[in-house]
Coordinates of C-alpha atoms in Angstrom, one line a residue:
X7 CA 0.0 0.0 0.0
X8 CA 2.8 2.4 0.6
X9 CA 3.4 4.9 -2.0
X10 CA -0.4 4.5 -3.3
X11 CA -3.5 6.2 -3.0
X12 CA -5.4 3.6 -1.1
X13 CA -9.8 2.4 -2.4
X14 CA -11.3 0.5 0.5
X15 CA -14.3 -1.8 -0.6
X16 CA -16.5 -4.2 1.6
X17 CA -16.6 -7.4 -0.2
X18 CA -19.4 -8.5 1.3
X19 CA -22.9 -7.3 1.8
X20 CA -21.6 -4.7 4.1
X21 CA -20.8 -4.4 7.7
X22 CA -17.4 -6.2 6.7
X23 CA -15.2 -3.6 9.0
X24 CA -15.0 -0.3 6.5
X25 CA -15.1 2.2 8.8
X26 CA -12.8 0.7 11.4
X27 CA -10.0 0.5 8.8
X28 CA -10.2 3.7 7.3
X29 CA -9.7 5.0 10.8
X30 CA -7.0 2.9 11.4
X31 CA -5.1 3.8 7.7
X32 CA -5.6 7.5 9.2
X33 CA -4.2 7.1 12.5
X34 CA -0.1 8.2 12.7
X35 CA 0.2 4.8 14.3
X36 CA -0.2 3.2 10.4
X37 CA 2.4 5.2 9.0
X38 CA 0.3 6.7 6.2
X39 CA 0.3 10.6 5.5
X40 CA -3.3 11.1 4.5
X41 CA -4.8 14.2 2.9
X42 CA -8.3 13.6 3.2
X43 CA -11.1 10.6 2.9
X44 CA -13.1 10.9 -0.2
X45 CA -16.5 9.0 -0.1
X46 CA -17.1 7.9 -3.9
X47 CA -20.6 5.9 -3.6
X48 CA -23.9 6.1 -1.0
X49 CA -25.0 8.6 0.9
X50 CA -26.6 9.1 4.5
X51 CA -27.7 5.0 4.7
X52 CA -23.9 4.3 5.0
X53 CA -23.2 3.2 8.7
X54 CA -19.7 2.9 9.2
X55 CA -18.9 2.6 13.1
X56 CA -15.3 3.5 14.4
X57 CA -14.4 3.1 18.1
X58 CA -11.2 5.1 18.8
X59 CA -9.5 6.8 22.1
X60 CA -12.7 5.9 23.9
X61 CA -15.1 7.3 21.5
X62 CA -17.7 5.5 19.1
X63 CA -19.4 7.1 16.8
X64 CA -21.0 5.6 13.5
X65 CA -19.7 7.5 10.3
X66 CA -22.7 8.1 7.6
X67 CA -21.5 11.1 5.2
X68 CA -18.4 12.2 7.2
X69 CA -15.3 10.1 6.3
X70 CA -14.2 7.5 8.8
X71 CA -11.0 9.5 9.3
X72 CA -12.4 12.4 11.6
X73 CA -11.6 11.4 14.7
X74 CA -7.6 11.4 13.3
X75 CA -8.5 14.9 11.8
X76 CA -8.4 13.8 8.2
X77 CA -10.9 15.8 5.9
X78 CA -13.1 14.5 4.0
X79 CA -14.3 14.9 0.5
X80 CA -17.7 14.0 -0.9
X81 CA -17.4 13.6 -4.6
X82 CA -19.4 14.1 -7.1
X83 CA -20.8 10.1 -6.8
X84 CA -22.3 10.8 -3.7
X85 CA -25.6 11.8 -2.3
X86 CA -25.3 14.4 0.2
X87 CA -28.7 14.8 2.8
X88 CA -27.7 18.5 4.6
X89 CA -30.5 17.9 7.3
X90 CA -28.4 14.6 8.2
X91 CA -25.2 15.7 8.0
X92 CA -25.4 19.2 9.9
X93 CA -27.4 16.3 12.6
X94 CA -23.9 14.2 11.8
X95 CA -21.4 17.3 12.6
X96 CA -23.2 18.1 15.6
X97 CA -22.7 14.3 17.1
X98 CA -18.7 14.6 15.7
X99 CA -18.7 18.0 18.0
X100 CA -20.2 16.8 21.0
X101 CA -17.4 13.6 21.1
X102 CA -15.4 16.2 20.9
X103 CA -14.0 16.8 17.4
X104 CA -13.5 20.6 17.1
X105 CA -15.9 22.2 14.3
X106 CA -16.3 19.1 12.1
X107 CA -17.8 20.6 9.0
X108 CA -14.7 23.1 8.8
X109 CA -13.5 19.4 7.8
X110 CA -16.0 18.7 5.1
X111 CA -15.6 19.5 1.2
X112 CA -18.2 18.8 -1.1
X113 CA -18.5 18.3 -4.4
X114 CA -21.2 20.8 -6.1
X115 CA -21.5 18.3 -8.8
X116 CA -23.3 15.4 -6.1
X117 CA -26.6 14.8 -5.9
X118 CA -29.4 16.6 -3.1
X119 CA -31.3 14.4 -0.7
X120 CA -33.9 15.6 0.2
X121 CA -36.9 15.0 3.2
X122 CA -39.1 14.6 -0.1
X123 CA -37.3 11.5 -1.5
X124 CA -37.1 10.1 2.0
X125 CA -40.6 10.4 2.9
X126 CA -41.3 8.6 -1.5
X127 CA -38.7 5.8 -0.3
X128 CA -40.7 5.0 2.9
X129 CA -43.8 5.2 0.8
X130 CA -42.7 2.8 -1.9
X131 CA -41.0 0.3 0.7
X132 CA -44.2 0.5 3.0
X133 CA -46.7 -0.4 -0.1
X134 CA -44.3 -3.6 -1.4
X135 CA -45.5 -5.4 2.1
X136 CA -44.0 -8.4 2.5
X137 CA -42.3 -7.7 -1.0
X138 CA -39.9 -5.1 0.2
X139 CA -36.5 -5.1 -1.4
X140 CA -34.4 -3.9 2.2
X141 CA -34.0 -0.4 1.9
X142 CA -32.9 1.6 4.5
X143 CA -35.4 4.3 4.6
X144 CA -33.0 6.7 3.8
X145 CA -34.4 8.2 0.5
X146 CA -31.4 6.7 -2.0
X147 CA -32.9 5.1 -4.5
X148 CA -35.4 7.8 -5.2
X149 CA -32.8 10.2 -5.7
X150 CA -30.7 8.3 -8.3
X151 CA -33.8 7.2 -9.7
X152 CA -35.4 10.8 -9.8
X153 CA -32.4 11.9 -11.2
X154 CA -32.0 9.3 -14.2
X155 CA -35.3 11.1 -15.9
X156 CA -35.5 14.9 -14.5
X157 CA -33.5 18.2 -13.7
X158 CA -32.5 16.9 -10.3
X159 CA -31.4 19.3 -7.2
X160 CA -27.8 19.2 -6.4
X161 CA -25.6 20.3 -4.1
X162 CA -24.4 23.7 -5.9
X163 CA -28.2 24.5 -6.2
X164 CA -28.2 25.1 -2.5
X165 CA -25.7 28.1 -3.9
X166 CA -28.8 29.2 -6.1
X167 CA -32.6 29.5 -4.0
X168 CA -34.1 30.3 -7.0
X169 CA -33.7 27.2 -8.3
X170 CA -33.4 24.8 -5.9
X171 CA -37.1 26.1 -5.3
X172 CA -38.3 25.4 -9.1
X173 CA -36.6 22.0 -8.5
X174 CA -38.0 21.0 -5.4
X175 CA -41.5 22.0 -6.6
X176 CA -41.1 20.1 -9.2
X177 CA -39.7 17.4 -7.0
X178 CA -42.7 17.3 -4.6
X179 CA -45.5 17.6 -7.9
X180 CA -44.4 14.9 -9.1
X181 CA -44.0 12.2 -5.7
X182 CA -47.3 13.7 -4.6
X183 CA -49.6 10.8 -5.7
X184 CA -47.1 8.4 -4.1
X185 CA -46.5 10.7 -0.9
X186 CA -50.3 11.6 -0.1
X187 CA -51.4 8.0 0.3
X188 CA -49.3 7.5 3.0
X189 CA -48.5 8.6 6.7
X190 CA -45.0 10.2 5.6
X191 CA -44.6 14.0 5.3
X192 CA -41.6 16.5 4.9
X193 CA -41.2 20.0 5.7
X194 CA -42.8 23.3 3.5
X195 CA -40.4 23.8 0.4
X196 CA -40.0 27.5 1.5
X197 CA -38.4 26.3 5.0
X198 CA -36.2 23.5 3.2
X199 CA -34.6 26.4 1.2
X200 CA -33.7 28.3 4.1
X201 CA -32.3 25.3 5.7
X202 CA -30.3 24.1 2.1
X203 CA -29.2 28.4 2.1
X204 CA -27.8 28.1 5.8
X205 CA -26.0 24.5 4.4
X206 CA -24.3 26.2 1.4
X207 CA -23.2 29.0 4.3
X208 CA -21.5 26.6 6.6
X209 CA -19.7 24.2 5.0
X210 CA -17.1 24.7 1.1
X211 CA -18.5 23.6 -2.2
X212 CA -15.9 22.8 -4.4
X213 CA -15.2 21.8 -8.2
X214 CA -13.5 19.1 -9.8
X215 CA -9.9 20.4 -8.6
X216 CA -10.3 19.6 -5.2
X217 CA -9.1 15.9 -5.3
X218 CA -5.7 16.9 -7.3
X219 CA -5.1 19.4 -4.7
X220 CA -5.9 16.6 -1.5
X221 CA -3.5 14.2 -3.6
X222 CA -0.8 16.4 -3.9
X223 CA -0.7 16.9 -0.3
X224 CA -0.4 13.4 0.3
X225 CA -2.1 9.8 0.5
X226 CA -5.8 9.8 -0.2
X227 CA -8.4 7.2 1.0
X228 CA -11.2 6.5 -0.9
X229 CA -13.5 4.8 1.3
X230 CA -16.8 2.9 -0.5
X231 CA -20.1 2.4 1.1
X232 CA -22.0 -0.7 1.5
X233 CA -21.1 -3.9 0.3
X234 CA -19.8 -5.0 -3.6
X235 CA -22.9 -7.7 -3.4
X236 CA -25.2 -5.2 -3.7
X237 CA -24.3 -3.1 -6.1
X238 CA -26.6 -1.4 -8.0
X239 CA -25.4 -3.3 -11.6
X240 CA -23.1 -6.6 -9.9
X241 CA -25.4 -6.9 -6.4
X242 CA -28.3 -10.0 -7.0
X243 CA -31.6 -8.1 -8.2
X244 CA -33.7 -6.5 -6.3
X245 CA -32.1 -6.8 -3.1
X246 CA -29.4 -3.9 -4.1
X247 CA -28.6 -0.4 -3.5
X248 CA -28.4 2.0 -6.1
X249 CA -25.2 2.8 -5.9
X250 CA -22.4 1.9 -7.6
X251 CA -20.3 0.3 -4.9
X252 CA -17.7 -1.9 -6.9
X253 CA -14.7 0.5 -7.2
X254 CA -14.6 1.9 -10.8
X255 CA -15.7 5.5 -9.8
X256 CA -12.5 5.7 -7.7
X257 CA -10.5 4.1 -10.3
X258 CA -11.8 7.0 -13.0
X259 CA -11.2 10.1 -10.2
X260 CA -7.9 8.6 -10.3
X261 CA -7.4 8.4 -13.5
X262 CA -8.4 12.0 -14.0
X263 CA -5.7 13.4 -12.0
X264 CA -3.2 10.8 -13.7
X265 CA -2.6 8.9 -10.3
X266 CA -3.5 4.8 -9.7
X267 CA -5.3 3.4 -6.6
X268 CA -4.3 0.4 -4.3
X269 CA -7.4 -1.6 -3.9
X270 CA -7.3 -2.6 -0.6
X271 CA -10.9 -5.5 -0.3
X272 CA -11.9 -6.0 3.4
X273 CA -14.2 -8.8 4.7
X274 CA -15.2 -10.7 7.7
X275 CA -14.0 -14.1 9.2
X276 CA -18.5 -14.7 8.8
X277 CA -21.0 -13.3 6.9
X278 CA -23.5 -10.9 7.5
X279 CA -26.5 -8.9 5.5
X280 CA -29.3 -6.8 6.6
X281 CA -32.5 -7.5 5.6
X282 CA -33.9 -9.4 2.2
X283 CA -31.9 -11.0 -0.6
X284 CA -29.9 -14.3 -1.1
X285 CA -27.6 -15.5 1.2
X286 CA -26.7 -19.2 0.7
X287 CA -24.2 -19.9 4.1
X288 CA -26.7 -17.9 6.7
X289 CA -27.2 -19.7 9.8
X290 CA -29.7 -18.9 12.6
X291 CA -28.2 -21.4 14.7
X292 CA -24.9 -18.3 15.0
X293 CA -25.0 -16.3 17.7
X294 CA -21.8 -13.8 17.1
X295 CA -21.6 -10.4 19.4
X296 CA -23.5 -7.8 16.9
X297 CA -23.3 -4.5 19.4
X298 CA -23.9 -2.2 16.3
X299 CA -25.9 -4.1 14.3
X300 CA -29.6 -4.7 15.0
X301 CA -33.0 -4.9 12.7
X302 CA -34.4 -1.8 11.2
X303 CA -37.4 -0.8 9.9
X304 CA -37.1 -0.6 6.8
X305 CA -33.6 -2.7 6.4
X306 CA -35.3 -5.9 8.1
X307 CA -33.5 -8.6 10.4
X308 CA -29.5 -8.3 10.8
X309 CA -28.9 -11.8 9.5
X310 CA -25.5 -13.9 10.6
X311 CA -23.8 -17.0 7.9
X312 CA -20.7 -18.4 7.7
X313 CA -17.7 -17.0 5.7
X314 CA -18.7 -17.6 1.7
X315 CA -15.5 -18.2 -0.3
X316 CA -17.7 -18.3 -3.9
X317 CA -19.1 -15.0 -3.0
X318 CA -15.8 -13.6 -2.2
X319 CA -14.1 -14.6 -5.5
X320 CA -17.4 -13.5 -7.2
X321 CA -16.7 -10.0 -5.6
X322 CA -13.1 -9.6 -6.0
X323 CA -14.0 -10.5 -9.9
X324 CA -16.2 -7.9 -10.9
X325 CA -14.4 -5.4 -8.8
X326 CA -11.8 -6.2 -11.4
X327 CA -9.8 -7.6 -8.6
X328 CA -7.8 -5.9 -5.4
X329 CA -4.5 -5.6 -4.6
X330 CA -4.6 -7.2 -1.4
X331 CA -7.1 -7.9 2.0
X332 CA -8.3 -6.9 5.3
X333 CA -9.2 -9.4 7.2
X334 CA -11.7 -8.2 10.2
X335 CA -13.2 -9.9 13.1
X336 CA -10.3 -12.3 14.1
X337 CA -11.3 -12.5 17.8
X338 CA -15.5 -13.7 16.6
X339 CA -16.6 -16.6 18.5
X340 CA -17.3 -19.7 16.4
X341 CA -16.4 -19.3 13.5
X342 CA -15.2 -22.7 12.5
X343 CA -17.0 -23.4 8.6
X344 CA -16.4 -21.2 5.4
X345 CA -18.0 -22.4 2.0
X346 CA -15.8 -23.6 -0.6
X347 CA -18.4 -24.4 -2.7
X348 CA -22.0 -24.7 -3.6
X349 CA -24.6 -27.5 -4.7
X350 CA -27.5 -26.0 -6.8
X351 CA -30.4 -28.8 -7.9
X352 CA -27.8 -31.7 -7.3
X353 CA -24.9 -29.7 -9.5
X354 CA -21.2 -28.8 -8.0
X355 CA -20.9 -25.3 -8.0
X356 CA -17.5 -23.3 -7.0
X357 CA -18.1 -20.0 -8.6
X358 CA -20.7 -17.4 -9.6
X359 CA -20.8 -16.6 -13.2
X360 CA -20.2 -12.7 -13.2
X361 CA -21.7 -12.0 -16.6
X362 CA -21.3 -8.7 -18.7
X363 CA -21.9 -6.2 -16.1
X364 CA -25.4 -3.7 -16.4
X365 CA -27.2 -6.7 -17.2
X366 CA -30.0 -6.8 -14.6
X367 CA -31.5 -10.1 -15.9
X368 CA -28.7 -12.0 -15.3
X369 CA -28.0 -10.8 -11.8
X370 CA -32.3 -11.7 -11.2
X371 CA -30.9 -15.0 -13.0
X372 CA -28.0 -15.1 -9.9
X373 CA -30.4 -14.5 -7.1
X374 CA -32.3 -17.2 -8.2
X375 CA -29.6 -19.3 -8.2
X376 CA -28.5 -18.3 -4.9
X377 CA -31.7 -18.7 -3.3
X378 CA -31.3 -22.5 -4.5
X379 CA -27.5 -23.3 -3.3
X380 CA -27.0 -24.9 -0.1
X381 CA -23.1 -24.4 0.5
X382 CA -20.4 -26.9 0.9
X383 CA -18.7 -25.9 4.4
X384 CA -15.4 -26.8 5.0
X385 CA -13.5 -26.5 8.3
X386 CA -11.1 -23.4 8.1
X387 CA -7.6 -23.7 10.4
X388 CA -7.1 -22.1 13.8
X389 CA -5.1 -19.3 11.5
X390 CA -7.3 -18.4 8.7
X391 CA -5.6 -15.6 6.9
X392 CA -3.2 -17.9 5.3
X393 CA -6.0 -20.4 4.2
X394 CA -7.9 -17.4 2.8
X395 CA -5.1 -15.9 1.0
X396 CA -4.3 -19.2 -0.8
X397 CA -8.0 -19.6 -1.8
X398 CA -8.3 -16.3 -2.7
X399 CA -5.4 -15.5 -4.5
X400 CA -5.0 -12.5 -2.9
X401 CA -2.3 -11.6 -0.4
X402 CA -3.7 -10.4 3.1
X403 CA -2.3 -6.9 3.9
X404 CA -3.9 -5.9 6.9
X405 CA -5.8 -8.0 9.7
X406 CA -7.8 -7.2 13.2
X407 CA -8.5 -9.3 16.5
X408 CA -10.8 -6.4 17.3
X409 CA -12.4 -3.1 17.1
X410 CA -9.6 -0.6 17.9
X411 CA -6.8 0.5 16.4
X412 CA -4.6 -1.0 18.6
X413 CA -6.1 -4.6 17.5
X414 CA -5.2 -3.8 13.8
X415 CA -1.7 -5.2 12.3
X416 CA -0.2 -4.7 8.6
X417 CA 0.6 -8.1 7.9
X418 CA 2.9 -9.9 4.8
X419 CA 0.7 -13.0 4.2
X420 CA 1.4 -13.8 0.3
X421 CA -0.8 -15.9 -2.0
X422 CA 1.8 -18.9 -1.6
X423 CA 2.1 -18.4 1.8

């Protein structure tokens, strides 16, 4: 990793440990020199949770390095709610981080969420019944969606009240059908310009020069949200975020500044998922320590399985492959079993097909499939992170035996090890 700007990506369906390593890559005690964090996928749904010097906090728009006093940078990929990130910085301030949006930059370019596509996303969600795909309530997917077919709001429009009103008006006309049907509401449009005007006020909207600028002061960490396996074009249909989470966004901000990224893919020792969607190793009978992880409204049951090699190689492929691993959650109870393999209506199966990418009917095609696989578990070795990194193919660069940064080690574990 030294010498490289540095793309952390959950290669699972998230939870996988994010959060903590970002902190850790931004503590002095790692040896890195970072500029800032740059979040290049989600928004506000992202839970990232960091424990460090006695504090806890879990990161949704701010970058995972705040409590080492990194800035952050939300690029043009993400979708920035104000309302939850002023609610964000004033949580950052009272553990004690001094005026945390003096740490923010944020790109003018990213998409607004607003009360309006939250309160449409809890509508939607709320009318599929028992059908629900596991969203997290947090207005997402109606803001990409929105945006695919209409003048959406963005962040620079915060700059401009004239227009951000025009947009959310046009915004709230055309959810209002959806919206009126159902018990969720969001504020006048008059007050939600004030509140997007005192926004634009506190905290710097930048251009597309702000990354060259972190990069030349040093190591930049681009730190994904949620999980590859569900990924808006690569995640198993319709249990997915729209988001593109697999790292090609940081690869092409890279790219446009002429630098290359280390891809650093972090997972479990077990597997984890909220809510609906495939998952061919879970295991009610597990029991792991979840402290910040429990089942949410929309999001559904925090669900526990055993480590999924298939699924592992499956993400590491359409990510177009990492560089090396961080392996999280050492120190978990029981767990013993990790699936080498599957068997689908009687068939061997020890890989998922990854297709051609933006292909939604093959990834419906995969959760199918999923839903039918029962795993072949295999007994991993006391010391896993050799094991993995031979099944992989991918050397392990950093592991943990717990949440802090003390419990974090850089580690030399090659793919012949």
């Amino acid at each position: 990793m030294s010498g490289s700007h540095i793309i952390v990506v959950d290669l699972g369906f998230g939870d996988a440990g994010k959060g903590a390593t970002v902190d850790w890559l931004c503590a002095p005690e790692s040896g890195f020199e970072v500029a800032a964090v740059v979040r290049f996928n989600g928004g506000a749904q992202a839970a990232h949770n960091v424990i460090a010097d006695g504090r806890h906090h879990t990161f949704a728009q701010f970058g995972s390095g705040t409590f080492a006093g990194v800035p952050t940078l939300l690029s043009r990929h993400m979708l920035v709610e104000p309302i939850a990130l002023a609610a964000e910085a004033r949580g950052l301030a009272a553990l004690g981080v001094r005026d945390p949006l003096s740490l923010l930059r944020i790109d003018g370019r990213a998409l607004l969420t607003t009360p309006i596509h939250i309160a449409a996303n809890r509508a939607r969600e709320d009318a599929r019944g028992r059908a629900r795909h596991g969203s997290c309530g947090r207005g997402i997917g109606e803001t990409a969606g929105y945006a695919l077919a209409h003048t959406a709001p963005t962040v620079s429009d915060c700059l401009r009240p004239r227009v951000l009103r025009r947009k959310l008006r046009a915004l709230a006309a055309y959810y209002e059908p959806l919206i009126a049907s159902s018990e969720h509401r969001y504020e006048p449009i008059d007050d939600l310009v004030d509140m997007y005007r005192e926004f634009a006020a506190a905290v710097p909207i930048v251009g597309d020069d702000q990354l060259a600028r972190f990069a030349r002061r040093g190591t930049v960490v681009f730190e994904g949200a949620q999980g590859v396996l569900l990924d808006e074009w690569r995640g198993f249909h319709p249990h997915t975020t729209w988001s593109t989470v697999e790292p090609c966004n940081a690869h092409a901000m890279l790219a446009e500044i002429g630098a290359r990224g280390y891809v650093l893919g972090v997972t479990r020792t077990y597997q984890t998922r909220h809510g609906a969607g495939p998952f061919p190793t879970e295991d009610p009978g597990l029991t792991l320590p979840e402290p910040h992880n429990a089942a949410g409204r929309y999001q559904g049951e925090f669900r526990l399985g055993h480590l999924d090699t298939v699924l592992l190689r499956y993400a590491i492929e359409v990510s177009g492959g990492v560089d090396g691993l961080a392996v999280n959650h050492l120190d978990a109870p029981g767990r013993r079993y990790a699936a080498t393999g599957y068997t689908v209506d009687g068939a061997a199966w020890d890989r998922v097909p990854a297709g051609r990418g933006r292909d939604l009917d093959h990834q419906r095609e995969l959760t199918r499939l999923l839903a039918r696989a029962e795993p072949v578990l295999a007994e991993m070795p006391d010391d896993p992170v050799p094991w993995l990194a031979r099944t992989l193919g991918v050397p392990v660069a950093l592991t943990a035996d717990g949440p802090g940064r003390r419990h974090r080690t850089r580690t030399a574990y090659p793919v012949a090890a």
